[in-house]
């Protein structure tokens, strides 16, 4: 049944959330109306406010409601080390998992010429300007370990070399707690090639 | 890391959706901002509009933005048969699954004196008024098959008997496509007791 009316419209619009299909959207809509009208109202208002106000950090291109994001504005952080990630979500993930106290640079994608993602789309001109100032000591390349992510890391590594800045790639290998039996062969051969003396 | 700012607030507010924890909320927020700002805006606006406008149908107590819901307002439906369900979501579920063309009555809960859910909270006074008019021929009791749902069905059945209206309970037993091996014993014994001649 294609239900019309506001409720039907709301259910349809909830489907724009990732991982939410019509059934989940229906459950969400009914939950909001029966149990949590205040929460729903707050959510709608925050969402509107966020859409109107959240833009990109001028320096690192992550999502923020200010000109500079919290991290770039934090004077206690080391601005000479820059971690390059593919998306704003990756910034959060690195922040939550590590003790990294440098700055970030968000590419909003990866090099993929066929999809029209070239160096300019990734803001590499902006990055190169920063590199040219000579204040940056190290780039940590934390792009994903996909073919495009690796190509992007390589490209930015070359850029760093041109400006005589150290570039490092995060380690890839067997995940902590992982058993060799369940590791794919690509990761395992990578782990062997990248072995370290103990 | 407890991230502050609008984005953090949005992620926190997204957690009011059922089945959405901090990780999913984070993924949703980033998805909306990176891929679907229009969808997010539309969602927020519809949600606000829905909260302001959606109330309860005067006749069947389901959610609607009008005085009477679509089903109660539909002249082609049979108003002499009323299906009693626990929640507005159940109305949709029955509508989607069956060819039932009567009206509904939504209890918004089940009899549960300890939780303060008595006959009045379930709108049974309203239902009794309808029964008293003598226009209703049958009540189909489609409350859930829980202890409280059964008690509620029994209570409403008694109410119907008082007004000499036929009351029926939806069938319970082995689900279609279900294998006996995987059916719980309660359902199976119910299915045996409710067996029908073929």
Tab-separated table of N, CA and C in Angstrom, chain B residues 5-82:
chain	number	residue	atom	x	y	z
B	5	UNK	N	29.843	21.033	19.403
B	5	UNK	CA	29.417	21.727	18.197
B	5	UNK	C	28.145	21.133	17.624
B	6	UNK	N	27.682	21.769	16.573
B	6	UNK	CA	26.422	21.387	15.946
B	6	UNK	C	26.426	19.944	15.475
B	7	UNK	N	27.551	19.529	14.893
B	7	UNK	CA	27.630	18.181	14.348
B	7	UNK	C	27.477	17.150	15.466
B	8	UNK	N	28.161	17.417	16.588
B	8	UNK	CA	28.050	16.517	17.731
B	8	UNK	C	26.633	16.472	18.268
B	9	UNK	N	26.002	17.640	18.287
B	9	UNK	CA	24.630	17.734	18.764
B	9	UNK	C	23.686	16.941	17.853
B	10	UNK	N	23.916	17.090	16.539
B	10	UNK	CA	23.088	16.382	15.569
B	10	UNK	C	23.223	14.879	15.753
B	11	UNK	N	24.469	14.426	15.943
B	11	UNK	CA	24.709	12.993	16.122
B	11	UNK	C	23.995	12.503	17.370
B	12	UNK	N	24.046	13.305	18.420
B	12	UNK	CA	23.369	12.935	19.658
B	12	UNK	C	21.853	12.860	19.436
B	13	UNK	N	21.311	13.826	18.710
B	13	UNK	CA	19.864	13.854	18.495
B	13	UNK	C	19.399	12.732	17.573
B	14	UNK	N	20.272	12.312	16.652
B	14	UNK	CA	19.901	11.219	15.755
B	14	UNK	C	19.713	9.923	16.540
B	15	UNK	N	20.352	9.850	17.721
B	15	UNK	CA	20.236	8.646	18.548
B	15	UNK	C	18.826	8.443	19.088
B	16	UNK	N	17.940	9.446	18.939
B	16	UNK	CA	16.571	9.247	19.427
B	16	UNK	C	15.798	8.331	18.481
B	17	UNK	N	16.338	8.077	17.297
B	17	UNK	CA	15.676	7.137	16.385
B	17	UNK	C	15.874	5.718	16.905
B	18	UNK	N	14.851	4.857	16.772
B	18	UNK	CA	14.995	3.504	17.301
B	18	UNK	C	16.052	2.726	16.518
B	19	UNK	N	16.904	2.021	17.251
B	19	UNK	CA	17.925	1.199	16.606
B	19	UNK	C	19.129	1.981	16.137
B	20	UNK	N	19.205	3.254	16.507
B	20	UNK	CA	20.342	4.064	16.075
B	20	UNK	C	21.205	4.415	17.290
B	21	UNK	N	22.422	3.909	17.302
B	21	UNK	CA	23.381	4.229	18.358
B	21	UNK	C	24.364	5.271	17.878
B	22	UNK	N	25.351	5.619	18.695
B	22	UNK	CA	26.284	6.687	18.328
B	22	UNK	C	27.025	6.435	17.008
B	23	UNK	N	27.410	5.182	16.763
B	23	UNK	CA	28.165	4.881	15.533
B	23	UNK	C	27.303	5.096	14.297
B	24	UNK	N	26.085	4.563	14.346
B	24	UNK	CA	25.182	4.708	13.203
B	24	UNK	C	24.829	6.177	13.011
B	25	UNK	N	24.594	6.876	14.123
B	25	UNK	CA	24.231	8.288	14.049
B	25	UNK	C	25.348	9.072	13.370
B	26	UNK	N	26.578	8.734	13.709
B	26	UNK	CA	27.740	9.402	13.116
B	26	UNK	C	27.763	9.163	11.600
B	27	UNK	N	27.551	7.900	11.218
B	27	UNK	CA	27.538	7.555	9.798
B	27	UNK	C	26.416	8.313	9.086
B	28	UNK	N	25.249	8.390	9.741
B	28	UNK	CA	24.117	9.089	9.133
B	28	UNK	C	24.430	10.566	8.927
B	29	UNK	N	24.978	11.190	9.975
B	29	UNK	CA	25.253	12.623	9.895
B	29	UNK	C	26.235	12.912	8.766
B	30	UNK	N	27.311	12.142	8.692
B	30	UNK	CA	28.301	12.395	7.652
B	30	UNK	C	27.728	12.122	6.269
B	31	UNK	N	26.915	11.074	6.179
B	31	UNK	CA	26.284	10.780	4.891
B	31	UNK	C	25.426	11.963	4.442
B	32	UNK	N	24.604	12.489	5.358
B	32	UNK	CA	23.718	13.596	5.002
B	32	UNK	C	24.528	14.790	4.518
B	33	UNK	N	25.614	15.104	5.210
B	33	UNK	CA	26.360	16.305	4.858
B	33	UNK	C	27.194	16.144	3.605
B	34	UNK	N	27.659	14.919	3.361
B	34	UNK	CA	28.529	14.748	2.207
B	34	UNK	C	27.764	14.399	0.946
B	35	UNK	N	26.636	13.695	1.102
B	35	UNK	CA	25.990	13.154	-0.078
B	35	UNK	C	24.596	13.692	-0.322
B	36	UNK	N	23.903	14.146	0.732
B	36	UNK	CA	22.479	14.370	0.527
B	36	UNK	C	21.944	15.526	1.374
B	37	UNK	N	22.491	16.707	1.146
B	37	UNK	CA	22.039	17.861	1.933
B	37	UNK	C	20.590	18.199	1.632
B	38	UNK	N	20.186	18.038	0.375
B	38	UNK	CA	18.788	18.327	0.033
B	38	UNK	C	17.846	17.379	0.738
B	39	UNK	N	18.216	16.095	0.738
B	39	UNK	CA	17.400	15.099	1.414
B	39	UNK	C	17.286	15.408	2.889
B	40	UNK	N	18.395	15.846	3.489
B	40	UNK	CA	18.404	16.155	4.920
B	40	UNK	C	17.472	17.319	5.213
B	41	UNK	N	17.520	18.308	4.332
B	41	UNK	CA	16.696	19.499	4.542
B	41	UNK	C	15.214	19.135	4.445
B	42	UNK	N	14.914	18.342	3.413
B	42	UNK	CA	13.540	17.896	3.195
B	42	UNK	C	13.052	17.087	4.393
B	43	UNK	N	13.922	16.213	4.886
B	43	UNK	CA	13.575	15.378	6.034
B	43	UNK	C	13.255	16.241	7.249
B	44	UNK	N	14.117	17.224	7.510
B	44	UNK	CA	13.924	18.084	8.682
B	44	UNK	C	12.617	18.855	8.568
B	45	UNK	N	12.338	19.371	7.376
B	45	UNK	CA	11.120	20.160	7.188
B	45	UNK	C	9.868	19.303	7.329
B	46	UNK	N	9.904	18.108	6.701
B	46	UNK	CA	8.745	17.213	6.806
B	46	UNK	C	8.516	16.815	8.256
B	47	UNK	N	9.620	16.542	8.962
B	47	UNK	CA	9.511	16.116	10.352
B	47	UNK	C	8.851	17.208	11.194
B	48	UNK	N	9.281	18.451	11.012
B	48	UNK	CA	8.697	19.566	11.766
B	48	UNK	C	7.212	19.717	11.439
B	49	UNK	N	6.917	19.640	10.139
B	49	UNK	CA	5.529	19.803	9.701
B	49	UNK	C	4.670	18.665	10.279
B	50	UNK	N	5.223	17.465	10.244
B	50	UNK	CA	4.474	16.313	10.736
B	50	UNK	C	4.199	16.439	12.225
B	51	UNK	N	5.214	16.863	12.986
B	51	UNK	CA	5.018	16.976	14.441
B	51	UNK	C	3.940	17.999	14.755
B	52	UNK	N	3.942	19.079	13.988
B	52	UNK	CA	2.966	20.129	14.264
B	52	UNK	C	1.551	19.724	13.857
B	53	UNK	N	1.438	18.879	12.835
B	53	UNK	CA	0.110	18.632	12.264
B	53	UNK	C	-0.504	17.277	12.564
B	54	UNK	N	0.332	16.287	12.870
B	54	UNK	CA	-0.241	14.951	13.009
B	54	UNK	C	-0.818	14.737	14.407
B	55	UNK	N	-2.076	14.386	14.456
B	55	UNK	CA	-2.749	14.077	15.710
B	55	UNK	C	-3.431	12.730	15.587
B	56	UNK	N	-4.518	12.548	16.340
B	56	UNK	CA	-5.191	11.263	16.331
B	56	UNK	C	-6.550	11.368	15.663
B	57	UNK	N	-6.920	10.338	14.916
B	57	UNK	CA	-8.235	10.274	14.276
B	57	UNK	C	-9.311	10.250	15.366
B	58	UNK	N	-10.360	11.049	15.193
B	58	UNK	CA	-11.390	11.169	16.221
B	58	UNK	C	-12.157	9.854	16.383
B	59	UNK	N	-12.193	9.080	15.310
B	59	UNK	CA	-13.000	7.878	15.336
B	59	UNK	C	-12.207	6.628	15.720
B	60	UNK	N	-11.018	6.450	15.082
B	60	UNK	CA	-10.288	5.199	15.323
B	60	UNK	C	-8.996	5.416	16.101
B	61	UNK	N	-8.631	6.626	16.409
B	61	UNK	CA	-7.457	6.958	17.204
B	61	UNK	C	-6.115	6.650	16.539
B	62	UNK	N	-6.093	6.422	15.223
B	62	UNK	CA	-4.795	6.226	14.586
B	62	UNK	C	-4.179	7.588	14.305
B	63	UNK	N	-2.926	7.618	13.847
B	63	UNK	CA	-2.260	8.883	13.551
B	63	UNK	C	-2.759	9.453	12.232
B	64	UNK	N	-3.086	10.716	12.216
B	64	UNK	CA	-3.508	11.355	10.973
B	64	UNK	C	-3.363	12.858	11.099
B	65	UNK	N	-3.246	13.533	9.965
B	65	UNK	CA	-3.169	14.993	10.019
B	65	UNK	C	-4.557	15.631	9.890
B	66	UNK	N	-5.575	14.796	9.632
B	66	UNK	CA	-6.938	15.327	9.494
B	66	UNK	C	-7.763	14.969	10.729
B	67	UNK	N	-9.038	15.397	10.731
B	67	UNK	CA	-9.907	15.051	11.852
B	67	UNK	C	-10.218	13.559	11.813
B	68	UNK	N	-10.549	13.074	10.598
B	68	UNK	CA	-10.766	11.647	10.392
B	68	UNK	C	-9.628	11.107	9.544
B	69	UNK	N	-9.136	9.905	9.847
B	69	UNK	CA	-8.055	9.339	9.040
B	69	UNK	C	-8.603	8.905	7.681
B	70	UNK	N	-7.690	8.622	6.773
B	70	UNK	CA	-8.058	8.199	5.412
B	70	UNK	C	-9.030	7.024	5.411
B	71	UNK	N	-8.759	6.068	6.305
B	71	UNK	CA	-9.557	4.838	6.316
B	71	UNK	C	-10.968	5.122	6.822
B	72	UNK	N	-11.067	5.889	7.920
B	72	UNK	CA	-12.402	6.210	8.456
B	72	UNK	C	-13.178	7.093	7.489
B	73	UNK	N	-12.462	7.930	6.722
B	73	UNK	CA	-13.132	8.852	5.808
B	73	UNK	C	-13.547	8.175	4.507
B	74	UNK	N	-12.988	6.969	4.270
B	74	UNK	CA	-13.243	6.272	3.009
B	74	UNK	C	-14.633	5.639	3.043
B	75	UNK	N	-15.535	6.193	2.223
B	75	UNK	CA	-16.940	5.739	2.232
B	75	UNK	C	-17.087	4.319	1.708
B	76	UNK	N	-16.111	3.864	0.912
B	76	UNK	CA	-16.241	2.543	0.294
B	76	UNK	C	-15.908	1.417	1.270
B	77	UNK	N	-15.399	1.749	2.443
B	77	UNK	CA	-15.022	0.705	3.400
B	77	UNK	C	-16.198	0.380	4.322
B	78	UNK	N	-16.168	-0.840	4.816
B	78	UNK	CA	-17.265	-1.350	5.625
B	78	UNK	C	-17.095	-0.891	7.078
B	79	UNK	N	-17.993	-0.001	7.525
B	79	UNK	CA	-17.838	0.536	8.871
B	79	UNK	C	-18.492	-0.349	9.920
B	80	UNK	N	-19.033	-1.505	9.495
B	80	UNK	CA	-19.691	-2.377	10.476
B	80	UNK	C	-18.720	-3.418	11.046
B	81	UNK	N	-17.542	-3.535	10.431
B	81	UNK	CA	-16.532	-4.466	10.956
B	81	UNK	C	-15.351	-3.641	11.445
B	82	UNK	N	-14.955	-3.852	12.685
B	82	UNK	CA	-13.868	-3.056	13.248
B	82	UNK	C	-12.754	-3.970	13.719
